[in-house]
């Protein structure tokens, strides 16, 4: 599932792909404003059978580092 999503994001010309906080993760920046006027970054990561999909919305530019940190905090909270 993770590999398919990461490959899809890599081929999508409407987003900017980036490596996530772990080897088993990837992310994208959405620079276009959504219907509420926000940009966003997403990170999808796995650890064993655990899946974390973190989305960080921003009123300015997408905040990739904040999204990576959010995903890492979530992984640490549920998997140590």
mmCIF file of the N, C-alpha and C atoms, coordinates in Angstrom:
data_MODEL
# 
_entry.id   MODEL 
# 
loop_
_atom_site.group_PDB 
_atom_site.id 
_atom_site.type_symbol 
_atom_site.label_atom_id 
_atom_site.label_alt_id 
_atom_site.label_comp_id 
_atom_site.label_asym_id 
_atom_site.label_entity_id 
_atom_site.label_seq_id 
_atom_site.pdbx_PDB_ins_code 
_atom_site.Cartn_x 
_atom_site.Cartn_y 
_atom_site.Cartn_z 
_atom_site.occupancy 
_atom_site.B_iso_or_equiv 
_atom_site.pdbx_formal_charge 
_atom_site.auth_seq_id 
_atom_site.auth_comp_id 
_atom_site.auth_asym_id 
_atom_site.auth_atom_id 
_atom_site.pdbx_PDB_model_num 
ATOM 1   N N  . UNK A 1 1  ? 0.825   -1.185 0.000   1.00 0.00 ? 1  UNK A N  1 
ATOM 2   C CA . UNK A 1 1  ? 0.000   0.000  0.000   1.00 0.00 ? 1  UNK A CA 1 
ATOM 3   C C  . UNK A 1 1  ? 0.876   1.258  0.000   1.00 0.00 ? 1  UNK A C  1 
ATOM 4   N N  . UNK A 1 2  ? 1.879   1.266  0.887   1.00 0.00 ? 2  UNK A N  1 
ATOM 5   C CA . UNK A 1 2  ? 2.757   2.435  0.964   1.00 0.00 ? 2  UNK A CA 1 
ATOM 6   C C  . UNK A 1 2  ? 3.514   2.645  -0.334  1.00 0.00 ? 2  UNK A C  1 
ATOM 7   N N  . UNK A 1 3  ? 4.055   1.586  -0.894  1.00 0.00 ? 3  UNK A N  1 
ATOM 8   C CA . UNK A 1 3  ? 4.815   1.709  -2.135  1.00 0.00 ? 3  UNK A CA 1 
ATOM 9   C C  . UNK A 1 3  ? 3.947   2.231  -3.272  1.00 0.00 ? 3  UNK A C  1 
ATOM 10  N N  . UNK A 1 4  ? 2.723   1.726  -3.367  1.00 0.00 ? 4  UNK A N  1 
ATOM 11  C CA . UNK A 1 4  ? 1.818   2.205  -4.420  1.00 0.00 ? 4  UNK A CA 1 
ATOM 12  C C  . UNK A 1 4  ? 1.503   3.684  -4.257  1.00 0.00 ? 4  UNK A C  1 
ATOM 13  N N  . UNK A 1 5  ? 1.214   4.101  -3.028  1.00 0.00 ? 5  UNK A N  1 
ATOM 14  C CA . UNK A 1 5  ? 0.911   5.511  -2.801  1.00 0.00 ? 5  UNK A CA 1 
ATOM 15  C C  . UNK A 1 5  ? 2.124   6.384  -3.121  1.00 0.00 ? 5  UNK A C  1 
ATOM 16  N N  . UNK A 1 6  ? 3.303   5.972  -2.665  1.00 0.00 ? 6  UNK A N  1 
ATOM 17  C CA . UNK A 1 6  ? 4.513   6.761  -2.930  1.00 0.00 ? 6  UNK A CA 1 
ATOM 18  C C  . UNK A 1 6  ? 4.784   6.865  -4.429  1.00 0.00 ? 6  UNK A C  1 
ATOM 19  N N  . UNK A 1 7  ? 4.611   5.766  -5.148  1.00 0.00 ? 7  UNK A N  1 
ATOM 20  C CA . UNK A 1 7  ? 4.806   5.803  -6.608  1.00 0.00 ? 7  UNK A CA 1 
ATOM 21  C C  . UNK A 1 7  ? 3.790   6.715  -7.281  1.00 0.00 ? 7  UNK A C  1 
ATOM 22  N N  . UNK A 1 8  ? 2.557   6.664  -6.823  1.00 0.00 ? 8  UNK A N  1 
ATOM 23  C CA . UNK A 1 8  ? 1.514   7.528  -7.385  1.00 0.00 ? 8  UNK A CA 1 
ATOM 24  C C  . UNK A 1 8  ? 1.857   8.988  -7.151  1.00 0.00 ? 8  UNK A C  1 
ATOM 25  N N  . UNK A 1 9  ? 2.274   9.315  -5.941  1.00 0.00 ? 9  UNK A N  1 
ATOM 26  C CA . UNK A 1 9  ? 2.648   10.695 -5.633  1.00 0.00 ? 9  UNK A CA 1 
ATOM 27  C C  . UNK A 1 9  ? 3.844   11.138 -6.464  1.00 0.00 ? 9  UNK A C  1 
ATOM 28  N N  . UNK A 1 10 ? 4.812   10.248 -6.679  1.00 0.00 ? 10 UNK A N  1 
ATOM 29  C CA . UNK A 1 10 ? 5.993   10.609 -7.471  1.00 0.00 ? 10 UNK A CA 1 
ATOM 30  C C  . UNK A 1 10 ? 5.616   10.948 -8.913  1.00 0.00 ? 10 UNK A C  1 
ATOM 31  N N  . UNK A 1 11 ? 4.593   10.304 -9.436  1.00 0.00 ? 11 UNK A N  1 
ATOM 32  C CA . UNK A 1 11 ? 4.177   10.540 -10.829 1.00 0.00 ? 11 UNK A CA 1 
ATOM 33  C C  . UNK A 1 11 ? 3.191   11.699 -10.973 1.00 0.00 ? 11 UNK A C  1 
ATOM 34  N N  . UNK A 1 12 ? 2.657   12.195 -9.874  1.00 0.00 ? 12 UNK A N  1 
ATOM 35  C CA . UNK A 1 12 ? 1.632   13.250 -9.910  1.00 0.00 ? 12 UNK A CA 1 
ATOM 36  C C  . UNK A 1 12 ? 2.299   14.613 -10.093 1.00 0.00 ? 12 UNK A C  1 
ATOM 37  N N  . UNK A 1 13 ? 2.036   15.251 -11.210 1.00 0.00 ? 13 UNK A N  1 
ATOM 38  C CA . UNK A 1 13 ? 2.674   16.547 -11.501 1.00 0.00 ? 13 UNK A CA 1 
ATOM 39  C C  . UNK A 1 13 ? 2.041   17.707 -10.751 1.00 0.00 ? 13 UNK A C  1 
ATOM 40  N N  . UNK A 1 14 ? 0.934   17.488 -10.023 1.00 0.00 ? 14 UNK A N  1 
ATOM 41  C CA . UNK A 1 14 ? 0.276   18.573 -9.295  1.00 0.00 ? 14 UNK A CA 1 
ATOM 42  C C  . UNK A 1 14 ? 0.808   18.735 -7.878  1.00 0.00 ? 14 UNK A C  1 
ATOM 43  N N  . UNK A 1 15 ? 1.689   17.815 -7.449  1.00 0.00 ? 15 UNK A N  1 
ATOM 44  C CA . UNK A 1 15 ? 2.251   17.876 -6.101  1.00 0.00 ? 15 UNK A CA 1 
ATOM 45  C C  . UNK A 1 15 ? 3.772   17.772 -6.173  1.00 0.00 ? 15 UNK A C  1 
ATOM 46  N N  . UNK A 1 16 ? 4.437   18.131 -5.067  1.00 0.00 ? 16 UNK A N  1 
ATOM 47  C CA . UNK A 1 16 ? 5.884   17.994 -4.963  1.00 0.00 ? 16 UNK A CA 1 
ATOM 48  C C  . UNK A 1 16 ? 6.184   16.874 -3.987  1.00 0.00 ? 16 UNK A C  1 
ATOM 49  N N  . UNK A 1 17 ? 6.816   15.818 -4.478  1.00 0.00 ? 17 UNK A N  1 
ATOM 50  C CA . UNK A 1 17 ? 7.116   14.638 -3.677  1.00 0.00 ? 17 UNK A CA 1 
ATOM 51  C C  . UNK A 1 17 ? 8.361   14.877 -2.835  1.00 0.00 ? 17 UNK A C  1 
ATOM 52  N N  . UNK A 1 18 ? 8.402   14.272 -1.628  1.00 0.00 ? 18 UNK A N  1 
ATOM 53  C CA . UNK A 1 18 ? 9.604   14.316 -0.797  1.00 0.00 ? 18 UNK A CA 1 
ATOM 54  C C  . UNK A 1 18 ? 9.689   13.066 0.065   1.00 0.00 ? 18 UNK A C  1 
ATOM 55  N N  . UNK A 1 19 ? 10.873  12.779 0.558   1.00 0.00 ? 19 UNK A N  1 
ATOM 56  C CA . UNK A 1 19 ? 11.072  11.646 1.453   1.00 0.00 ? 19 UNK A CA 1 
ATOM 57  C C  . UNK A 1 19 ? 10.527  11.992 2.830   1.00 0.00 ? 19 UNK A C  1 
ATOM 58  N N  . UNK A 1 20 ? 9.919   11.023 3.476   1.00 0.00 ? 20 UNK A N  1 
ATOM 59  C CA . UNK A 1 20 ? 9.364   11.236 4.803   1.00 0.00 ? 20 UNK A CA 1 
ATOM 60  C C  . UNK A 1 20 ? 10.417  11.114 5.892   1.00 0.00 ? 20 UNK A C  1 
ATOM 61  N N  . UNK A 1 21 ? 9.983   11.068 7.165   1.00 0.00 ? 21 UNK A N  1 
ATOM 62  C CA . UNK A 1 21 ? 10.919  11.066 8.287   1.00 0.00 ? 21 UNK A CA 1 
ATOM 63  C C  . UNK A 1 21 ? 11.617  9.719  8.513   1.00 0.00 ? 21 UNK A C  1 
ATOM 64  N N  . UNK A 1 22 ? 11.143  8.653  7.880   1.00 0.00 ? 22 UNK A N  1 
ATOM 65  C CA . UNK A 1 22 ? 11.757  7.333  8.039   1.00 0.00 ? 22 UNK A CA 1 
ATOM 66  C C  . UNK A 1 22 ? 11.973  6.727  6.657   1.00 0.00 ? 22 UNK A C  1 
ATOM 67  N N  . UNK A 1 23 ? 12.678  5.624  6.607   1.00 0.00 ? 23 UNK A N  1 
ATOM 68  C CA . UNK A 1 23 ? 12.901  4.946  5.333   1.00 0.00 ? 23 UNK A CA 1 
ATOM 69  C C  . UNK A 1 23 ? 11.611  4.397  4.741   1.00 0.00 ? 23 UNK A C  1 
ATOM 70  N N  . UNK A 1 24 ? 10.639  4.129  5.587   1.00 0.00 ? 24 UNK A N  1 
ATOM 71  C CA . UNK A 1 24 ? 9.361   3.566  5.139   1.00 0.00 ? 24 UNK A CA 1 
ATOM 72  C C  . UNK A 1 24 ? 8.293   4.646  5.023   1.00 0.00 ? 24 UNK A C  1 
ATOM 73  N N  . UNK A 1 25 ? 8.646   5.787  4.433   1.00 0.00 ? 25 UNK A N  1 
ATOM 74  C CA . UNK A 1 25 ? 7.671   6.870  4.331   1.00 0.00 ? 25 UNK A CA 1 
ATOM 75  C C  . UNK A 1 25 ? 7.930   7.740  3.109   1.00 0.00 ? 25 UNK A C  1 
ATOM 76  N N  . UNK A 1 26 ? 6.915   8.503  2.761   1.00 0.00 ? 26 UNK A N  1 
ATOM 77  C CA . UNK A 1 26 ? 7.036   9.485  1.685   1.00 0.00 ? 26 UNK A CA 1 
ATOM 78  C C  . UNK A 1 26 ? 6.021   10.585 1.957   1.00 0.00 ? 26 UNK A C  1 
ATOM 79  N N  . UNK A 1 27 ? 6.155   11.674 1.245   1.00 0.00 ? 27 UNK A N  1 
ATOM 80  C CA . UNK A 1 27 ? 5.237   12.782 1.459   1.00 0.00 ? 27 UNK A CA 1 
ATOM 81  C C  . UNK A 1 27 ? 5.092   13.638 0.220   1.00 0.00 ? 27 UNK A C  1 
ATOM 82  N N  . UNK A 1 28 ? 4.116   14.517 0.270   1.00 0.00 ? 28 UNK A N  1 
ATOM 83  C CA . UNK A 1 28 ? 3.882   15.463 -0.815  1.00 0.00 ? 28 UNK A CA 1 
ATOM 84  C C  . UNK A 1 28 ? 3.490   16.819 -0.257  1.00 0.00 ? 28 UNK A C  1 
ATOM 85  N N  . UNK A 1 29 ? 3.846   17.854 -1.007  1.00 0.00 ? 29 UNK A N  1 
ATOM 86  C CA . UNK A 1 29 ? 3.382   19.212 -0.731  1.00 0.00 ? 29 UNK A CA 1 
ATOM 87  C C  . UNK A 1 29 ? 2.297   19.551 -1.741  1.00 0.00 ? 29 UNK A C  1 
ATOM 88  N N  . UNK A 1 30 ? 1.195   20.086 -1.248  1.00 0.00 ? 30 UNK A N  1 
ATOM 89  C CA . UNK A 1 30 ? 0.113   20.594 -2.099  1.00 0.00 ? 30 UNK A CA 1 
ATOM 90  C C  . UNK A 1 30 ? 0.210   22.117 -2.054  1.00 0.00 ? 30 UNK A C  1 
ATOM 91  N N  . UNK A 1 31 ? 0.743   22.719 -3.105  1.00 0.00 ? 31 UNK A N  1 
ATOM 92  C CA . UNK A 1 31 ? 0.964   24.168 -3.117  1.00 0.00 ? 31 UNK A CA 1 
ATOM 93  C C  . UNK A 1 31 ? -0.269  24.957 -3.540  1.00 0.00 ? 31 UNK A C  1 
ATOM 94  N N  . UNK A 1 32 ? -1.201  24.278 -4.214  1.00 0.00 ? 32 UNK A N  1 
ATOM 95  C CA . UNK A 1 32 ? -2.448  24.937 -4.604  1.00 0.00 ? 32 UNK A CA 1 
ATOM 96  C C  . UNK A 1 32 ? -3.348  25.076 -3.384  1.00 0.00 ? 32 UNK A C  1 
ATOM 97  N N  . UNK A 1 33 ? -4.029  26.181 -3.282  1.00 0.00 ? 33 UNK A N  1 
ATOM 98  C CA . UNK A 1 33 ? -4.934  26.394 -2.156  1.00 0.00 ? 33 UNK A CA 1 
ATOM 99  C C  . UNK A 1 33 ? -6.137  25.460 -2.257  1.00 0.00 ? 33 UNK A C  1 
ATOM 100 N N  . UNK A 1 34 ? -6.556  24.911 -1.112  1.00 0.00 ? 34 UNK A N  1 
ATOM 101 C CA . UNK A 1 34 ? -7.761  24.100 -1.103  1.00 0.00 ? 34 UNK A CA 1 
ATOM 102 C C  . UNK A 1 34 ? -8.982  25.009 -0.991  1.00 0.00 ? 34 UNK A C  1 
ATOM 103 N N  . UNK A 1 35 ? -10.158 24.435 -0.859  1.00 0.00 ? 35 UNK A N  1 
ATOM 104 C CA . UNK A 1 35 ? -11.401 25.231 -0.840  1.00 0.00 ? 35 UNK A CA 1 
ATOM 105 C C  . UNK A 1 35 ? -11.492 26.140 0.386   1.00 0.00 ? 35 UNK A C  1 
ATOM 106 N N  . UNK A 1 36 ? -10.696 25.861 1.422   1.00 0.00 ? 36 UNK A N  1 
ATOM 107 C CA . UNK A 1 36 ? -10.675 26.705 2.621   1.00 0.00 ? 36 UNK A CA 1 
ATOM 108 C C  . UNK A 1 36 ? -9.526  27.706 2.608   1.00 0.00 ? 36 UNK A C  1 
ATOM 109 N N  . UNK A 1 37 ? -8.747  27.729 1.525   1.00 0.00 ? 37 UNK A N  1 
ATOM 110 C CA . UNK A 1 37 ? -7.653  28.680 1.397   1.00 0.00 ? 37 UNK A CA 1 
ATOM 111 C C  . UNK A 1 37 ? -6.337  28.241 2.015   1.00 0.00 ? 37 UNK A C  1 
ATOM 112 N N  . UNK A 1 38 ? -6.157  26.930 2.209   1.00 0.00 ? 38 UNK A N  1 
ATOM 113 C CA . UNK A 1 38 ? -4.935  26.412 2.820   1.00 0.00 ? 38 UNK A CA 1 
ATOM 114 C C  . UNK A 1 38 ? -4.123  25.590 1.835   1.00 0.00 ? 38 UNK A C  1 
ATOM 115 N N  . UNK A 1 39 ? -2.808  25.585 2.037   1.00 0.00 ? 39 UNK A N  1 
ATOM 116 C CA . UNK A 1 39 ? -1.932  24.617 1.391   1.00 0.00 ? 39 UNK A CA 1 
ATOM 117 C C  . UNK A 1 39 ? -1.743  23.482 2.395   1.00 0.00 ? 39 UNK A C  1 
ATOM 118 N N  . UNK A 1 40 ? -1.120  22.396 1.970   1.00 0.00 ? 40 UNK A N  1 
ATOM 119 C CA . UNK A 1 40 ? -0.913  21.301 2.910   1.00 0.00 ? 40 UNK A CA 1 
ATOM 120 C C  . UNK A 1 40 ? 0.270   20.442 2.499   1.00 0.00 ? 40 UNK A C  1 
ATOM 121 N N  . UNK A 1 41 ? 0.739   19.682 3.472   1.00 0.00 ? 41 UNK A N  1 
ATOM 122 C CA . UNK A 1 41 ? 1.728   18.629 3.260   1.00 0.00 ? 41 UNK A CA 1 
ATOM 123 C C  . UNK A 1 41 ? 1.169   17.361 3.873   1.00 0.00 ? 41 UNK A C  1 
ATOM 124 N N  . UNK A 1 42 ? 1.485   16.232 3.248   1.00 0.00 ? 42 UNK A N  1 
ATOM 125 C CA . UNK A 1 42 ? 1.065   14.933 3.761   1.00 0.00 ? 42 UNK A CA 1 
ATOM 126 C C  . UNK A 1 42 ? 2.281   14.037 3.866   1.00 0.00 ? 42 UNK A C  1 
ATOM 127 N N  . UNK A 1 43 ? 2.286   13.189 4.875   1.00 0.00 ? 43 UNK A N  1 
ATOM 128 C CA . UNK A 1 43 ? 3.295   12.141 4.998   1.00 0.00 ? 43 UNK A CA 1 
ATOM 129 C C  . UNK A 1 43 ? 2.564   10.836 5.273   1.00 0.00 ? 43 UNK A C  1 
ATOM 130 N N  . UNK A 1 44 ? 2.960   9.810  4.551   1.00 0.00 ? 44 UNK A N  1 
ATOM 131 C CA . UNK A 1 44 ? 2.437   8.464  4.751   1.00 0.00 ? 44 UNK A CA 1 
ATOM 132 C C  . UNK A 1 44 ? 3.609   7.592  5.169   1.00 0.00 ? 44 UNK A C  1 
ATOM 133 N N  . UNK A 1 45 ? 3.471   6.917  6.306   1.00 0.00 ? 45 UNK A N  1 
ATOM 134 C CA . UNK A 1 45 ? 4.567   6.101  6.811   1.00 0.00 ? 45 UNK A CA 1 
ATOM 135 C C  . UNK A 1 45 ? 4.037   4.825  7.443   1.00 0.00 ? 45 UNK A C  1 
ATOM 136 N N  . UNK A 1 46 ? 4.871   3.821  7.455   1.00 0.00 ? 46 UNK A N  1 
ATOM 137 C CA . UNK A 1 46 ? 4.504   2.554  8.084   1.00 0.00 ? 46 UNK A CA 1 
ATOM 138 C C  . UNK A 1 46 ? 5.634   2.084  8.975   1.00 0.00 ? 46 UNK A C  1 
ATOM 139 N N  . UNK A 1 47 ? 5.255   1.336  9.980   1.00 0.00 ? 47 UNK A N  1 
ATOM 140 C CA . UNK A 1 47 ? 6.230   0.646  10.827  1.00 0.00 ? 47 UNK A CA 1 
ATOM 141 C C  . UNK A 1 47 ? 5.569   -0.671 11.213  1.00 0.00 ? 47 UNK A C  1 
ATOM 142 N N  . UNK A 1 48 ? 6.041   -1.746 10.618  1.00 0.00 ? 48 UNK A N  1 
ATOM 143 C CA . UNK A 1 48 ? 5.380   -3.036 10.817  1.00 0.00 ? 48 UNK A CA 1 
ATOM 144 C C  . UNK A 1 48 ? 3.973   -2.958 10.232  1.00 0.00 ? 48 UNK A C  1 
ATOM 145 N N  . UNK A 1 49 ? 2.978   -3.307 11.019  1.00 0.00 ? 49 UNK A N  1 
ATOM 146 C CA . UNK A 1 49 ? 1.595   -3.249 10.555  1.00 0.00 ? 49 UNK A CA 1 
ATOM 147 C C  . UNK A 1 49 ? 0.916   -1.915 10.877  1.00 0.00 ? 49 UNK A C  1 
ATOM 148 N N  . UNK A 1 50 ? 1.658   -0.991 11.457  1.00 0.00 ? 50 UNK A N  1 
ATOM 149 C CA . UNK A 1 50 ? 1.127   0.321  11.824  1.00 0.00 ? 50 UNK A CA 1 
ATOM 150 C C  . UNK A 1 50 ? 1.230   1.288  10.641  1.00 0.00 ? 50 UNK A C  1 
ATOM 151 N N  . UNK A 1 51 ? 0.169   2.033  10.391  1.00 0.00 ? 51 UNK A N  1 
ATOM 152 C CA . UNK A 1 51 ? 0.142   3.047  9.331   1.00 0.00 ? 51 UNK A CA 1 
ATOM 153 C C  . UNK A 1 51 ? -0.166  4.396  9.956   1.00 0.00 ? 51 UNK A C  1 
ATOM 154 N N  . UNK A 1 52 ? 0.625   5.406  9.599   1.00 0.00 ? 52 UNK A N  1 
ATOM 155 C CA . UNK A 1 52 ? 0.357   6.788  10.014  1.00 0.00 ? 52 UNK A CA 1 
ATOM 156 C C  . UNK A 1 52 ? 0.287   7.641  8.754   1.00 0.00 ? 52 UNK A C  1 
ATOM 157 N N  . UNK A 1 53 ? -0.794  8.368  8.623   1.00 0.00 ? 53 UNK A N  1 
ATOM 158 C CA . UNK A 1 53 ? -0.969  9.294  7.504   1.00 0.00 ? 53 UNK A CA 1 
ATOM 159 C C  . UNK A 1 53 ? -1.209  10.661 8.125   1.00 0.00 ? 53 UNK A C  1 
ATOM 160 N N  . UNK A 1 54 ? -0.205  11.512 8.103   1.00 0.00 ? 54 UNK A N  1 
ATOM 161 C CA . UNK A 1 54 ? -0.275  12.827 8.738   1.00 0.00 ? 54 UNK A CA 1 
ATOM 162 C C  . UNK A 1 54 ? -0.469  13.907 7.680   1.00 0.00 ? 54 UNK A C  1 
ATOM 163 N N  . UNK A 1 55 ? -1.383  14.823 7.950   1.00 0.00 ? 55 UNK A N  1 
ATOM 164 C CA . UNK A 1 55 ? -1.642  15.955 7.056   1.00 0.00 ? 55 UNK A CA 1 
ATOM 165 C C  . UNK A 1 55 ? -1.528  17.229 7.879   1.00 0.00 ? 55 UNK A C  1 
ATOM 166 N N  . UNK A 1 56 ? -0.735  18.174 7.384   1.00 0.00 ? 56 UNK A N  1 
ATOM 167 C CA . UNK A 1 56 ? -0.540  19.448 8.063   1.00 0.00 ? 56 UNK A CA 1 
ATOM 168 C C  . UNK A 1 56 ? -0.989  20.560 7.125   1.00 0.00 ? 56 UNK A C  1 
ATOM 169 N N  . UNK A 1 57 ? -1.974  21.334 7.555   1.00 0.00 ? 57 UNK A N  1 
ATOM 170 C CA . UNK A 1 57 ? -2.492  22.444 6.751   1.00 0.00 ? 57 UNK A CA 1 
ATOM 171 C C  . UNK A 1 57 ? -1.796  23.738 7.150   1.00 0.00 ? 57 UNK A C  1 
ATOM 172 N N  . UNK A 1 58 ? -1.622  24.631 6.188   1.00 0.00 ? 58 UNK A N  1 
ATOM 173 C CA . UNK A 1 58 ? -0.920  25.882 6.444   1.00 0.00 ? 58 UNK A CA 1 
ATOM 174 C C  . UNK A 1 58 ? -1.583  27.022 5.685   1.00 0.00 ? 58 UNK A C  1 
ATOM 175 N N  . UNK A 1 59 ? -1.610  28.192 6.306   1.00 0.00 ? 59 UNK A N  1 
ATOM 176 C CA . UNK A 1 59 ? -2.154  29.369 5.630   1.00 0.00 ? 59 UNK A CA 1 
ATOM 177 C C  . UNK A 1 59 ? -1.143  29.945 4.643   1.00 0.00 ? 59 UNK A C  1 
ATOM 178 N N  . UNK A 1 60 ? 0.116   29.539 4.753   1.00 0.00 ? 60 UNK A N  1 
ATOM 179 C CA . UNK A 1 60 ? 1.168   30.009 3.841   1.00 0.00 ? 60 UNK A CA 1 
ATOM 180 C C  . UNK A 1 60 ? 1.646   28.877 2.956   1.00 0.00 ? 60 UNK A C  1 
ATOM 181 N N  . UNK A 1 61 ? 2.941   28.775 2.831   1.00 0.00 ? 61 UNK A N  1 
ATOM 182 C CA . UNK A 1 61 ? 3.535   27.686 2.052   1.00 0.00 ? 61 UNK A CA 1 
ATOM 183 C C  . UNK A 1 61 ? 3.398   26.370 2.813   1.00 0.00 ? 61 UNK A C  1 
ATOM 184 N N  . UNK A 1 62 ? 3.340   25.230 2.096   1.00 0.00 ? 62 UNK A N  1 
ATOM 185 C CA . UNK A 1 62 ? 3.294   23.937 2.787   1.00 0.00 ? 62 UNK A CA 1 
ATOM 186 C C  . UNK A 1 62 ? 4.500   23.787 3.712   1.00 0.00 ? 62 UNK A C  1 
ATOM 187 N N  . UNK A 1 63 ? 4.274   23.267 4.909   1.00 0.00 ? 63 UNK A N  1 
ATOM 188 C CA . UNK A 1 63 ? 5.343   23.123 5.899   1.00 0.00 ? 63 UNK A CA 1 
ATOM 189 C C  . UNK A 1 63 ? 5.758   21.656 6.000   1.00 0.00 ? 63 UNK A C  1 
ATOM 190 N N  . UNK A 1 64 ? 6.648   21.276 5.135   1.00 0.00 ? 64 UNK A N  1 
ATOM 191 C CA . UNK A 1 64 ? 7.128   19.898 5.032   1.00 0.00 ? 64 UNK A CA 1 
ATOM 192 C C  . UNK A 1 64 ? 7.749   19.406 6.337   1.00 0.00 ? 64 UNK A C  1 
ATOM 193 N N  . UNK A 1 65 ? 8.567   20.226 6.965   1.00 0.00 ? 65 UNK A N  1 
ATOM 194 C CA . UNK A 1 65 ? 9.242   19.809 8.204   1.00 0.00 ? 65 UNK A CA 1 
ATOM 195 C C  . UNK A 1 65 ? 8.252   19.594 9.339   1.00 0.00 ? 65 UNK A C  1 
ATOM 196 N N  . UNK A 1 66 ? 7.241   20.445 9.428   1.00 0.00 ? 66 UNK A N  1 
ATOM 197 C CA . UNK A 1 66 ? 6.220   20.269 10.464  1.00 0.00 ? 66 UNK A CA 1 
ATOM 198 C C  . UNK A 1 66 ? 5.447   18.974 10.236  1.00 0.00 ? 66 UNK A C  1 
ATOM 199 N N  . UNK A 1 67 ? 5.215   18.626 8.981   1.00 0.00 ? 67 UNK A N  1 
ATOM 200 C CA . UNK A 1 67 ? 4.489   17.403 8.662   1.00 0.00 ? 67 UNK A CA 1 
ATOM 201 C C  . UNK A 1 67 ? 5.337   16.180 8.984   1.00 0.00 ? 67 UNK A C  1 
ATOM 202 N N  . UNK A 1 68 ? 6.611   16.216 8.648   1.00 0.00 ? 68 UNK A N  1 
ATOM 203 C CA . UNK A 1 68 ? 7.515   15.112 9.006   1.00 0.00 ? 68 UNK A CA 1 
ATOM 204 C C  . UNK A 1 68 ? 7.548   14.923 10.523  1.00 0.00 ? 68 UNK A C  1 
ATOM 205 N N  . UNK A 1 69 ? 7.661   16.037 11.254  1.00 0.00 ? 69 UNK A N  1 
ATOM 206 C CA . UNK A 1 69 ? 7.717   15.967 12.716  1.00 0.00 ? 69 UNK A CA 1 
ATOM 207 C C  . UNK A 1 69 ? 6.410   15.416 13.288  1.00 0.00 ? 69 UNK A C  1 
ATOM 208 N N  . UNK A 1 70 ? 5.268   15.819 12.730  1.00 0.00 ? 70 UNK A N  1 
ATOM 209 C CA . UNK A 1 70 ? 3.969   15.310 13.177  1.00 0.00 ? 70 UNK A CA 1 
ATOM 210 C C  . UNK A 1 70 ? 3.888   13.803 12.972  1.00 0.00 ? 70 UNK A C  1 
ATOM 211 N N  . UNK A 1 71 ? 4.288   13.323 11.805  1.00 0.00 ? 71 UNK A N  1 
ATOM 212 C CA . UNK A 1 71 ? 4.261   11.885 11.533  1.00 0.00 ? 71 UNK A CA 1 
ATOM 213 C C  . UNK A 1 71 ? 5.175   11.143 12.494  1.00 0.00 ? 71 UNK A C  1 
ATOM 214 N N  . UNK A 1 72 ? 6.348   11.678 12.757  1.00 0.00 ? 72 UNK A N  1 
ATOM 215 C CA . UNK A 1 72 ? 7.290   11.020 13.670  1.00 0.00 ? 72 UNK A CA 1 
ATOM 216 C C  . UNK A 1 72 ? 6.721   10.968 15.091  1.00 0.00 ? 72 UNK A C  1 
ATOM 217 N N  . UNK A 1 73 ? 6.095   12.061 15.543  1.00 0.00 ? 73 UNK A N  1 
ATOM 218 C CA . UNK A 1 73 ? 5.479   12.072 16.882  1.00 0.00 ? 73 UNK A CA 1 
ATOM 219 C C  . UNK A 1 73 ? 4.370   11.021 16.976  1.00 0.00 ? 73 UNK A C  1 
ATOM 220 N N  . UNK A 1 74 ? 3.580   10.889 15.917  1.00 0.00 ? 74 UNK A N  1 
ATOM 221 C CA . UNK A 1 74 ? 2.509   9.902  15.917  1.00 0.00 ? 74 UNK A CA 1 
ATOM 222 C C  . UNK A 1 74 ? 3.065   8.476  15.977  1.00 0.00 ? 74 UNK A C  1 
ATOM 223 N N  . UNK A 1 75 ? 4.098   8.214  15.179  1.00 0.00 ? 75 UNK A N  1 
ATOM 224 C CA . UNK A 1 75 ? 4.728   6.899  15.232  1.00 0.00 ? 75 UNK A CA 1 
ATOM 225 C C  . UNK A 1 75 ? 5.265   6.603  16.627  1.00 0.00 ? 75 UNK A C  1 
ATOM 226 N N  . UNK A 1 76 ? 5.946   7.571  17.219  1.00 0.00 ? 76 UNK A N  1 
ATOM 227 C CA . UNK A 1 76 ? 6.505   7.381  18.548  1.00 0.00 ? 76 UNK A CA 1 
ATOM 228 C C  . UNK A 1 76 ? 5.420   7.170  19.602  1.00 0.00 ? 76 UNK A C  1 
ATOM 229 N N  . UNK A 1 77 ? 4.299   7.866  19.452  1.00 0.00 ? 77 UNK A N  1 
ATOM 230 C CA . UNK A 1 77 ? 3.222   7.771  20.442  1.00 0.00 ? 77 UNK A CA 1 
ATOM 231 C C  . UNK A 1 77 ? 2.557   6.391  20.446  1.00 0.00 ? 77 UNK A C  1 
ATOM 232 N N  . UNK A 1 78 ? 2.443   5.775  19.294  1.00 0.00 ? 78 UNK A N  1 
ATOM 233 C CA . UNK A 1 78 ? 1.720   4.507  19.238  1.00 0.00 ? 78 UNK A CA 1 
ATOM 234 C C  . UNK A 1 78 ? 2.633   3.297  19.105  1.00 0.00 ? 78 UNK A C  1 
ATOM 235 N N  . UNK A 1 79 ? 3.908   3.540  18.791  1.00 0.00 ? 79 UNK A N  1 
ATOM 236 C CA . UNK A 1 79 ? 4.778   2.390  18.570  1.00 0.00 ? 79 UNK A CA 1 
ATOM 237 C C  . UNK A 1 79 ? 6.105   2.491  19.316  1.00 0.00 ? 79 UNK A C  1 
ATOM 238 N N  . UNK A 1 80 ? 6.362   3.622  19.915  1.00 0.00 ? 80 UNK A N  1 
ATOM 239 C CA . UNK A 1 80 ? 7.570   3.791  20.696  1.00 0.00 ? 80 UNK A CA 1 
ATOM 240 C C  . UNK A 1 80 ? 8.786   3.761  19.948  1.00 0.00 ? 80 UNK A C  1 
# 
